[in-house]
XYZ file of C-alpha atoms in Angstrom:
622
model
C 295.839 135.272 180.332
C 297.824 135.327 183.364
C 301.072 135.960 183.740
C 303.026 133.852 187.068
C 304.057 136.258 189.237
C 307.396 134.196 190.424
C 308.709 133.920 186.989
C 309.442 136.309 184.531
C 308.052 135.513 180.944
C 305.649 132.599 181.996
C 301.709 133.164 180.898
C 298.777 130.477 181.772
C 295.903 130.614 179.508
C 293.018 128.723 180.487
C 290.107 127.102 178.923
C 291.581 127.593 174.890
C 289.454 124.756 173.339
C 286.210 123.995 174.664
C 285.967 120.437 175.911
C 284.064 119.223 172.481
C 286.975 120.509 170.392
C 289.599 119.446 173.332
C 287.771 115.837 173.191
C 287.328 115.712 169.336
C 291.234 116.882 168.955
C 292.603 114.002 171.427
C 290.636 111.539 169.650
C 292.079 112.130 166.686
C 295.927 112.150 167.880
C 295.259 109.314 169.980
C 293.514 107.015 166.753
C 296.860 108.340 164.833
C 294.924 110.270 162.296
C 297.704 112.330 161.380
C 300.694 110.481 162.078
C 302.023 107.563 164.542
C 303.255 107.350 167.602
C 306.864 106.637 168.331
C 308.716 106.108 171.795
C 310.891 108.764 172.587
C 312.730 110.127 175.656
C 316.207 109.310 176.535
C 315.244 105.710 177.949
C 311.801 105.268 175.917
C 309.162 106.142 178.301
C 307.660 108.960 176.078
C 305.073 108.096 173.191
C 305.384 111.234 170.694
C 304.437 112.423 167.204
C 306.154 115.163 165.709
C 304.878 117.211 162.978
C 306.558 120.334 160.669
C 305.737 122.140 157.710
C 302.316 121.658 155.731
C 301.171 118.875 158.136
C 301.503 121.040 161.037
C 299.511 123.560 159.562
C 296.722 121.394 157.582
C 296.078 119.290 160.737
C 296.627 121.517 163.414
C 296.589 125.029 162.287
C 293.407 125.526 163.842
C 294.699 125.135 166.986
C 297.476 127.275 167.107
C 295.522 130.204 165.426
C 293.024 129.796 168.883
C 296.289 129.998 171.142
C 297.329 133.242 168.896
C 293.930 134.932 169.385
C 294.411 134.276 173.176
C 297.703 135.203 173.569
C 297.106 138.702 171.983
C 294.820 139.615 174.954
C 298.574 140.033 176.610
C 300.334 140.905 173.954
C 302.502 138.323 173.663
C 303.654 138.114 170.034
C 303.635 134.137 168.607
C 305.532 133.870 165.131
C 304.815 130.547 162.939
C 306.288 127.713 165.144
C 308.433 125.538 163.232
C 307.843 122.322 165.056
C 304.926 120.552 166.784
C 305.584 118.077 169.131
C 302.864 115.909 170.916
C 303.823 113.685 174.050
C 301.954 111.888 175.989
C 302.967 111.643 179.336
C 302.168 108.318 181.449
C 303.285 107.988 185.534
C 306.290 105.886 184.310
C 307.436 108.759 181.796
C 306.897 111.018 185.136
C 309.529 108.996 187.343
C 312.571 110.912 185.803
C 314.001 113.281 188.728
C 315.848 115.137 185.341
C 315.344 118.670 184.767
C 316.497 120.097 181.528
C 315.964 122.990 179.451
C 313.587 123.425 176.405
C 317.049 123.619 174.046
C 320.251 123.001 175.599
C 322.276 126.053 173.444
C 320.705 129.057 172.923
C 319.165 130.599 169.986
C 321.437 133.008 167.815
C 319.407 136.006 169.040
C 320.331 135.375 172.577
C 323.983 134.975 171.438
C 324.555 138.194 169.492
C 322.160 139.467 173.205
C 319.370 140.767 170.191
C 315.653 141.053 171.243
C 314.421 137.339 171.516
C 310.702 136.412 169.451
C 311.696 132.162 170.769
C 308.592 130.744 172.444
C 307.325 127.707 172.800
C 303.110 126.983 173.554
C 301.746 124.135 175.424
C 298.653 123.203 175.268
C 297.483 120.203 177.260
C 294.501 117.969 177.051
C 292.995 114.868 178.732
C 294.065 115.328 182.608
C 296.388 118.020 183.936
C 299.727 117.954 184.057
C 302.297 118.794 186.974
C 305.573 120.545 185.474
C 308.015 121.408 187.946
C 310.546 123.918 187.464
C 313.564 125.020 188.948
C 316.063 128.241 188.460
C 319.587 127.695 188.563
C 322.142 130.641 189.215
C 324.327 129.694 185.931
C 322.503 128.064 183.080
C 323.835 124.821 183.327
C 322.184 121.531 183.862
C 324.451 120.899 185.860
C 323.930 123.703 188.345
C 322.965 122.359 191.872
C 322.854 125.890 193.248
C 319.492 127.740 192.623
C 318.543 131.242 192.776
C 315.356 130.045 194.711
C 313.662 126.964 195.839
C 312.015 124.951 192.998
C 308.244 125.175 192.456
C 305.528 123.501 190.455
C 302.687 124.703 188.005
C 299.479 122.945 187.101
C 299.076 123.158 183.795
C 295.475 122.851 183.515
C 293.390 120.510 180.932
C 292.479 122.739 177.888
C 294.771 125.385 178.797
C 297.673 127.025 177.466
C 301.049 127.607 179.073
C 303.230 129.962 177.122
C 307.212 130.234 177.669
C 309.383 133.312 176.454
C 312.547 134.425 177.424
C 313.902 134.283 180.787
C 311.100 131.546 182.124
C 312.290 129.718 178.581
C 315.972 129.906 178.669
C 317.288 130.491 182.382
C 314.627 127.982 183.638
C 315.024 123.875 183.642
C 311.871 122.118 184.151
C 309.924 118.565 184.144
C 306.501 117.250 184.089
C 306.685 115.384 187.263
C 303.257 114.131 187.515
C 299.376 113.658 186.062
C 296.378 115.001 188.305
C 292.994 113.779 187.017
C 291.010 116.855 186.566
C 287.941 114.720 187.580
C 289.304 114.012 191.033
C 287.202 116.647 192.287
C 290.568 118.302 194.402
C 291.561 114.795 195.081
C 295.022 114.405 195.120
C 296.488 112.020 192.595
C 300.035 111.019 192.727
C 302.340 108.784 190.312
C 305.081 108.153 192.409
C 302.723 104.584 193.982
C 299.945 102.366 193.765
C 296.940 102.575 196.487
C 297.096 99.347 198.835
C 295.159 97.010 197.298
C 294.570 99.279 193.556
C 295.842 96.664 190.672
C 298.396 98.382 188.613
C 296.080 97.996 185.401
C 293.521 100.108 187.009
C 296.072 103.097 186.794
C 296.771 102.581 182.902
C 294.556 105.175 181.356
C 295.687 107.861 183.992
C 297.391 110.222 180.971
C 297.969 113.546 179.591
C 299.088 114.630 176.286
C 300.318 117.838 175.619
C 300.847 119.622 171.991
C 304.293 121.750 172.091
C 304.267 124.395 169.679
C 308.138 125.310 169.330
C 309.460 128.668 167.747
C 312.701 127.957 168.987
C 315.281 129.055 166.685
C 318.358 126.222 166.575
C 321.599 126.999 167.453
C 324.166 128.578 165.374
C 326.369 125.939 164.025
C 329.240 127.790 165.710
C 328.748 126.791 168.886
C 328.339 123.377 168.167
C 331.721 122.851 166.709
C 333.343 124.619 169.559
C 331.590 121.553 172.022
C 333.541 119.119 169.737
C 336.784 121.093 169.477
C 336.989 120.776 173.336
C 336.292 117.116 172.685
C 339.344 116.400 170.691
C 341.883 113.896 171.573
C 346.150 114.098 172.104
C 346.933 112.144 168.759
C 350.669 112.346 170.229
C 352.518 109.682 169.886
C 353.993 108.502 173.602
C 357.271 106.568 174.357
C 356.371 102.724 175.417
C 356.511 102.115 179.014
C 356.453 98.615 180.947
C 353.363 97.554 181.747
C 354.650 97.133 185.203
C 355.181 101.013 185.324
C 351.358 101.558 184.041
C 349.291 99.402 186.192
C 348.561 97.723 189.452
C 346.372 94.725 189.794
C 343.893 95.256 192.655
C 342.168 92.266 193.837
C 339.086 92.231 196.532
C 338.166 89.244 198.919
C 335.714 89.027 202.011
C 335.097 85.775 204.040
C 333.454 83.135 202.237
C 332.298 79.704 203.474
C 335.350 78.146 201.746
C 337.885 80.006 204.351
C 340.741 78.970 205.188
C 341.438 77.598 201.816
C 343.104 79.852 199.339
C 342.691 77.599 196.581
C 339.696 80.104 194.775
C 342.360 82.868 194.968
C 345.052 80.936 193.578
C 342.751 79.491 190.872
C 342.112 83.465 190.021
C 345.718 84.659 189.545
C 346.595 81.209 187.896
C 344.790 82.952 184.998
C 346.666 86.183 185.203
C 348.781 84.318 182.435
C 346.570 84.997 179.723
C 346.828 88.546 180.267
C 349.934 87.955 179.446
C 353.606 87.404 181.196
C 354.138 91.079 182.502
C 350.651 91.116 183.698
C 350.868 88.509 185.714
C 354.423 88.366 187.049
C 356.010 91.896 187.158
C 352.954 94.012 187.599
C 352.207 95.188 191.187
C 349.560 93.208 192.708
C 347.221 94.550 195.654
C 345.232 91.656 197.766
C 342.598 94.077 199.890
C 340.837 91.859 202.728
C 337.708 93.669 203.622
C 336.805 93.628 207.665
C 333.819 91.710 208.683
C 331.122 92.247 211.288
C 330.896 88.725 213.911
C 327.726 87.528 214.627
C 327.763 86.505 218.177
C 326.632 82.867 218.200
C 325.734 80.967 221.843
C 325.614 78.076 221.610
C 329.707 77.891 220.367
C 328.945 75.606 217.904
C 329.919 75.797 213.808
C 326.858 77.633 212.269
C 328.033 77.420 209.096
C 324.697 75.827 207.451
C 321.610 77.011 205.761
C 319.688 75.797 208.828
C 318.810 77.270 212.568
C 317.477 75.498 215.018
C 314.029 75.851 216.594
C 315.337 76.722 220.089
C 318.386 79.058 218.948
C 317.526 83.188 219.530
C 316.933 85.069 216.125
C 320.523 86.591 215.895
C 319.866 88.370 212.702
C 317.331 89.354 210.207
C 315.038 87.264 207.956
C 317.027 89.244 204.986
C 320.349 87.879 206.183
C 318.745 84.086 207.173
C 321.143 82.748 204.153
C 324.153 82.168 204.885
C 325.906 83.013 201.084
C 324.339 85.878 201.506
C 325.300 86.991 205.157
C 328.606 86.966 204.335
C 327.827 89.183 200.940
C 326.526 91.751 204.067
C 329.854 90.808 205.351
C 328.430 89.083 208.641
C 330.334 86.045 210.238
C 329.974 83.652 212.278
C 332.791 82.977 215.205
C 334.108 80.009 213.000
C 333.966 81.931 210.127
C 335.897 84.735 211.243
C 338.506 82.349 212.563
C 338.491 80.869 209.572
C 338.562 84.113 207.642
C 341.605 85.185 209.970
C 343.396 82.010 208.948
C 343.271 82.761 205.440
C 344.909 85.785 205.765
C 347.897 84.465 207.327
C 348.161 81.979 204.729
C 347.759 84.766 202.351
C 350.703 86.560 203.790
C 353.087 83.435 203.486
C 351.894 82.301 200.758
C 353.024 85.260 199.218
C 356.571 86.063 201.032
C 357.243 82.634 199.856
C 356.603 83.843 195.947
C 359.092 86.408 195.956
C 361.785 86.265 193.420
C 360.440 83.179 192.013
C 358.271 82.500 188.593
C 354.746 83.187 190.682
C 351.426 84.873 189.657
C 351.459 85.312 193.568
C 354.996 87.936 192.796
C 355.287 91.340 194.266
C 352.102 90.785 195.749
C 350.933 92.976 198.958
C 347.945 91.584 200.853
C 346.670 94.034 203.058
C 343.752 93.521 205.987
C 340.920 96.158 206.748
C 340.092 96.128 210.325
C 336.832 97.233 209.725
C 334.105 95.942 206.826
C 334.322 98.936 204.358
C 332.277 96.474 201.832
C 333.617 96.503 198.306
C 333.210 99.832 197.285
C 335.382 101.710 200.021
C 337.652 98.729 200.319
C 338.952 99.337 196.700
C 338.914 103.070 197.404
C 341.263 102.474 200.633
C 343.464 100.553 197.905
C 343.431 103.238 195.988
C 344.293 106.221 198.135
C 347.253 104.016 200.049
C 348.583 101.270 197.750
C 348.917 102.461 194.287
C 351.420 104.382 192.693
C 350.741 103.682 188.608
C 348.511 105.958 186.048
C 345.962 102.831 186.340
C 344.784 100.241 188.004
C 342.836 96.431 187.065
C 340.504 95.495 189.507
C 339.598 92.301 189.887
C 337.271 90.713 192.127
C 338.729 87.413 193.947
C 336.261 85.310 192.077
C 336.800 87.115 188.258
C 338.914 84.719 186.159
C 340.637 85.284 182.564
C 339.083 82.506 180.022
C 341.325 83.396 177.378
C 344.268 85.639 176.481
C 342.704 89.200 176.647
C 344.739 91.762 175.093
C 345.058 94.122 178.735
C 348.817 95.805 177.073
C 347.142 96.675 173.916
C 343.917 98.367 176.232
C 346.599 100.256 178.195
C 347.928 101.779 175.039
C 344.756 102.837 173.773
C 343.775 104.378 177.276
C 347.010 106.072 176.852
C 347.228 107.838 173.743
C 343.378 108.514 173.972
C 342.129 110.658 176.718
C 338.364 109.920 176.456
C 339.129 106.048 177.673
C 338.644 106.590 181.152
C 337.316 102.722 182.105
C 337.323 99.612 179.643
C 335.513 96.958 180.954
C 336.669 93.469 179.933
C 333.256 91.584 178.651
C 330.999 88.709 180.497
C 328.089 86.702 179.870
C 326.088 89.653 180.625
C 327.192 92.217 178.767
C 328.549 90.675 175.672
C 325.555 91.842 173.542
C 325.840 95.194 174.868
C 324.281 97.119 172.587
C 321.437 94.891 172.053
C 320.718 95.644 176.066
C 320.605 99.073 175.674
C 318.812 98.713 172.256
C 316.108 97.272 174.043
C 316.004 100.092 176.735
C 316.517 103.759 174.762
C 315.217 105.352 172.208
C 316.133 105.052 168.326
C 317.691 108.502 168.643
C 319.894 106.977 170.968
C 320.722 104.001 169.575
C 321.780 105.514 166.350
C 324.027 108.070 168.773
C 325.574 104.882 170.271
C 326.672 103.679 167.526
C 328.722 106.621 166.235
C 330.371 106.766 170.085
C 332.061 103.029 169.185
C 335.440 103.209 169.462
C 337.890 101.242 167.140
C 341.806 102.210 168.169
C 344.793 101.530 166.246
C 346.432 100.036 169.188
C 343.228 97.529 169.454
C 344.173 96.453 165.350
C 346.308 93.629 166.570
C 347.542 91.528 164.239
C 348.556 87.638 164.308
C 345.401 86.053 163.915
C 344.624 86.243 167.836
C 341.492 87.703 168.225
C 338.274 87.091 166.641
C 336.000 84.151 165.939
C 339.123 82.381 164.153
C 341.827 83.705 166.699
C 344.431 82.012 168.800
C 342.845 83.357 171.649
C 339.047 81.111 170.980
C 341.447 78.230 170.361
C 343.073 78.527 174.176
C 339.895 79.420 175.572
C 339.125 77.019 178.879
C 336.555 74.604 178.178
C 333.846 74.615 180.772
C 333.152 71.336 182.541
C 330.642 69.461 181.562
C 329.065 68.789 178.134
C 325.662 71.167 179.021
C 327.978 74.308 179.712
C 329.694 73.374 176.535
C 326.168 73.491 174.389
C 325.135 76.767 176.195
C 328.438 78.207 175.048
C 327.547 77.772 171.645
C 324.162 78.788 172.399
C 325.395 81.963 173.465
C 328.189 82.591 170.243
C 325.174 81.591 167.775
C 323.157 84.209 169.685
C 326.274 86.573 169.352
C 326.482 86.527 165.691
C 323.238 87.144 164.966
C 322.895 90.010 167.197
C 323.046 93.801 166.345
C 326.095 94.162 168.488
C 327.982 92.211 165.528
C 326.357 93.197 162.502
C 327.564 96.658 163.514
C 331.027 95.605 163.367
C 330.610 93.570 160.013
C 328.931 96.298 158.188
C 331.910 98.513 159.482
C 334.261 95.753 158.210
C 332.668 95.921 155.033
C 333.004 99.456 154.560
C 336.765 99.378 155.682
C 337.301 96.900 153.273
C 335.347 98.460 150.390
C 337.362 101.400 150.463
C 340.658 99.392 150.752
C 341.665 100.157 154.679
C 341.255 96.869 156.042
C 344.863 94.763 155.982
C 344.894 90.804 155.869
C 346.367 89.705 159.393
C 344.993 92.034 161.781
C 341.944 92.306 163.661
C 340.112 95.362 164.987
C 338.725 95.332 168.674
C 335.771 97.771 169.774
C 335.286 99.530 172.465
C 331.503 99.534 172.783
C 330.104 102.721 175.425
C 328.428 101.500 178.130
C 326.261 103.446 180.509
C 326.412 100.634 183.293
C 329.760 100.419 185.454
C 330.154 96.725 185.966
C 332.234 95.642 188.806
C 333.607 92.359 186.767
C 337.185 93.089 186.000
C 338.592 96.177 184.427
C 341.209 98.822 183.946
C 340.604 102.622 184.638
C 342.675 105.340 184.988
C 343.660 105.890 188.933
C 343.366 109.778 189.184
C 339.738 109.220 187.267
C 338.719 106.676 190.117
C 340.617 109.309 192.624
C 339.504 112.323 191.804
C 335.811 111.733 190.220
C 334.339 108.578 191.258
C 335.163 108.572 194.871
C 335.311 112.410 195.195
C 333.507 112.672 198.513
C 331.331 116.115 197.345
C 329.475 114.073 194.251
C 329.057 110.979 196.335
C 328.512 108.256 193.816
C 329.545 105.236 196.057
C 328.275 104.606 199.178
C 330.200 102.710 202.030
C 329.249 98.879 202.414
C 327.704 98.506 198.916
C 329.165 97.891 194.944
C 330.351 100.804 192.985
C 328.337 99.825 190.351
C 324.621 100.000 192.483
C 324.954 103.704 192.564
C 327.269 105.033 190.300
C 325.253 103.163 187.312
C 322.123 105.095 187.762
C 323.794 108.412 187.947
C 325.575 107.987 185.024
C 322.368 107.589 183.142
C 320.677 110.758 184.709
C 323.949 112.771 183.155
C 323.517 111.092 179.479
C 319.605 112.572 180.141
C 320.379 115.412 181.794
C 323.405 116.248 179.233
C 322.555 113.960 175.786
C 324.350 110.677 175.477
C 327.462 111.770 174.308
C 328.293 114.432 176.917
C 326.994 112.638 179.941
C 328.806 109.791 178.786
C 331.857 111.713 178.012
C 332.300 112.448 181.776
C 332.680 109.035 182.921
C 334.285 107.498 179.875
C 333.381 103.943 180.368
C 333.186 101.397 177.798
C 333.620 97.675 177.441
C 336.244 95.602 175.126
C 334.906 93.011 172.429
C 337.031 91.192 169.889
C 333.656 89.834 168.333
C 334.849 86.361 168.514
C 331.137 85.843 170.544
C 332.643 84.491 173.454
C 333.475 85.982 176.962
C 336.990 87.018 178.358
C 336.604 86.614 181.974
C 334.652 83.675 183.790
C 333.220 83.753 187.488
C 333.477 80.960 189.671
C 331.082 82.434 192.037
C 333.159 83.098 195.580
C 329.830 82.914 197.813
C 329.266 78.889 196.689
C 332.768 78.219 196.031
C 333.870 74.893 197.161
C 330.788 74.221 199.860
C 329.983 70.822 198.129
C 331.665 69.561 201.063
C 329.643 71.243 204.001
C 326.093 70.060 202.284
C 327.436 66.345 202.320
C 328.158 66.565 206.065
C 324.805 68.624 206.749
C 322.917 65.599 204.895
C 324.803 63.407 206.520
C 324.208 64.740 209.947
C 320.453 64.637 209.215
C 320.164 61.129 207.964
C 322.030 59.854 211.150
């Protein structure tokens, strides 16, 4: 045995079964002998089998009795483990950057600070395994400052690597790759593919490892204190206008159909079915993001998908469209005189609405001098032009389809502190937990659906939300007859998915024990571990204070809060467990279970450009 000299309580025994026995055991676990494999791992990248009890110790008793006989050589005492747990670990299972401890609480013994007999024994077989490690100066996973730079251990094919106390509780670690141990000193890494090596080739590269655990649990204790400092202000709170609650913030950048504001007006036109104090009396924010102009020689509109042999490459082959050019927020000349002309209009258009019956109503349009891209332009919003507890954001191409309840959402934010975003639903994500069904693990999956949140302000009654409310019956009717069939497409879809039979087997139960009253409707709040940019409501100091707080940086300047902030918030729920990493961000998206969409999107980039293809095909057939 040897013991690693940098951390305290960490022993490497190599060579405990002989390759015959090592080959003979992997065999077995890999023809599922003894039991199946099942994915696990916060996102499903893990195959494992777990055993416990008399299976552990009829099928692999043998082996744990040869890592007790070496361990002794050190004295290192192992008690009967009371869990086995085999993984097999694959180069996509490796791509998690997430460190975490072997048990998030510790065991009783370390509590009441009593002499600790936890271990846990892994023994690896096929290739060896990378596990990097890491020690923090608190033990929490969230820790960024460490006592000393992170390291890595082989963990060698056949061997045993043994953890007790400080290298098992004070240390957070990862297997963060798979080094053939017939590569001869070769390295192997899982973080690419070799030019020219076919993916396939790489499939059997693999190690398994067999995790004896005598980890005691956690005293029961502690875990009710995590949900005691989970619980909500049930207070009841005085009603306050809407218009005293919430500003609408709405984003626009040049797009080709500049000067017109026709796609903006055709957005706040729908305002109205988020009712009349949404859209008249609530303060309204217009944010015009800057642009960068392109330069162009020749003087002449460039506004077309094509370029001319003989014009100078002005920009890249990744900006050679022009929808999405301006998405970089790149303009032409033209286009920034067009974009400039819009703005004005903007202004007048609304000075002209005050005092009068107009979406367009205590409206402020401001202009960025500079192209912040949408992420920093709605944080300049933010920090100068809003003065409410929250804010809608709305991007200038997001319309309403149908009344959407945003009051009752408000009042749920507001006498529930854990409601930090609501998300109002889209094609995309109106199956929501059928998405992330398809990504995580069971364990997950069943957590989800315990985290659903049904609020008593959401229980709205009137018969206007559902698949038999008012608000289906006022829902716009998309254009043309094929739009029409893939709408009921999609609700036919919606009703059979898991996302609804959740809420009718909750329905069921309500109304089995008498709770459910004729009338009303419940709403959900489903979580949701991606933060779409379509339109919703958050709370202001929540976007403030956490999600642009410039030490975490979670948005980056010129790009979508969503493209970063979505993949941190799924390395908290694995860092933390779902419900904790979740809790810290608090988003989660509205559905009345009526299967069809609240907002619409009339896509800005091709808005209204039928126009300049007729006169480009024009131009090229004279």
């Amino acid at each position: 045995m040897i013991s690693n000299p940098r951390i305290n309580g960490l022993h490497e025994i190599p060579n405990v079964l002989s390759a015959e026995e090592a080959d003979k055991l992997s065999n077995a676990i890999d023809n599922q002998h003894f039991g199946e494999w099942c994915p696990e791992g916060f996102d499903r990248r893990n195959r494992v089998q777990r055993y416990s009890g008399k299976d552990m110790t009829d099928h692999f008793g043998w082996v744990f009795y040869k890592i007790v006989s070496a361990s002794d050589q050190a004295n290192v005492a192992l008690r009967r483990p009371l869990e086995l747990v085999i993984t097999e670990h694959t180069p996509s299972s490796c791509r998690s950057i997430v460190n975490t401890f072997e048990q998030r609480e510790l065991c009783p013994c370390q509590q009441q600070q009593q002499q600790c007999q936890c271990y846990v024994a892994q023994l690896t077989l096929v290739n060896n395994a990378i596990y990097s490690v890491e020690k923090p100066v608190g033990r929490d996973l969230e820790c960024w400052d460490l006592v000393e730079p992170a390291t890595t251990i082989l963990m060698e094919q056949n061997g045993v690597v043994i953890k007790t106390g400080e290298s098992l509780w004070e240390w957070r670690g990862r297997i963060s790759d798979i080094k053939d141990s017939n590569s001869c000193g070769e390295e192997s890494s899982s973080k690419g593919w070799k030019k020219g090596q076919k993916k396939l080739a790489l499939s059997n590269k693999r190690s398994v490892t067999l995790s004896f655990r005598g980890v005691l649990p956690p005293e029961p204790s502690s875990l009710s204190k995590q949900m005691e400092s989970c619980k909500l202000s049930e207070e009841s709170k005085p009603q306050v206008p809407l218009a005293k609650l919430l500003t609408i913030i709405v984003t626009t950048s040049p797009i080709r159909s500049n000067p017109s504001t026709e796609l903006l007006e055709r957005t706040f036109d729908t305002f109205q079915f988020a009712g009349s104090e949404f859209a008249y009396e609530c303060p309204k924010v217009i944010v015009c993001d800057g642009c960068r102009v392109l330069e162009d020689d020749t003087g002449e509109n460039t506004d077309s998908d094509e370029k001319k042999d003989d014009d100078p490459p002005k920009i890249t082959r990744k900006y050679a469209n022009v929808k999405q050019t301006l998405r970089n927020g790149i303009a032409t000349v033209d286009q920034a005189k067009n974009y400039t002309e819009l703005k004005k209009r903007l202004h007048k258009l609304c000075a002209d609405s005050q005092g009068t019956q107009s979406t367009f109503s205590n409206t402020t349009v401001v202009e960025l001098e500079e192209r912040h891209g949408y992420g920093f332009a709605l944080r300049h919003a933010l920090y100068n032009c809003v003065e409410t507890p929250y804010v809608c954001v709305i991007q200038h191409d997001r319309t309403f389809m149908r009344p959407t309840p945003i009051q009752e959402v408000v009042s749920a934010m507001e006498s529930r502190e854990d409601i930090k975003y609501v998300g109002v639903s889209m094609k995309s994500n109106l199956n929501y937990y059928d998405i992330f069904s398809s990504k995580y693990s069971r364990r997950a999956c069943t957590e989800l659906k315990t985290m659903i949140i049904r609020p008593e302000e959401l229980n709205i009654s009137g018969n206007r939300y559902g698949p038999n409310g008012h608000s289906i019956a006022n829902m716009v009717e998309p254009p043309s007859e094929k739009r029409r069939k893939l709408r009921v497409i999609a609700r036919q879809t919606y009703m059979a998915s898991h996302q609804n039979i959740i809420y009718e087997e909750w329905v069921e139960s309500m109304s089995s024990s008498g709770a459910n009253q004729d009338g009303f409707h419940q709403l959900s709040l489903t979580p949701t571990l991606f933060w779409y940019d379509n339109t919703h409501i958050v709370r202001t100091e929540h976007y403030r204070d956490f999600i642009y707080n410039p030490v975490f940086k979670m948005v980056a300047r010129g790009g979508f809060v969503e493209d970063k902030l979505s993949p941190i918030i799924k390395r908290s729920c694995e860092r933390l467990g779902l419900k904790d990493g979740h809790a810290k961000f608090g988003c989660y998206l509205l559905d009345d279970h009526s299967g069809d969409v609240f907002t619409g999107h009339l896509d800005g980039g091709s808005y209204n450009t039928a126009g300049l293809h007729v006169k480009r095909n024009a131009s090229e057939r004279s």
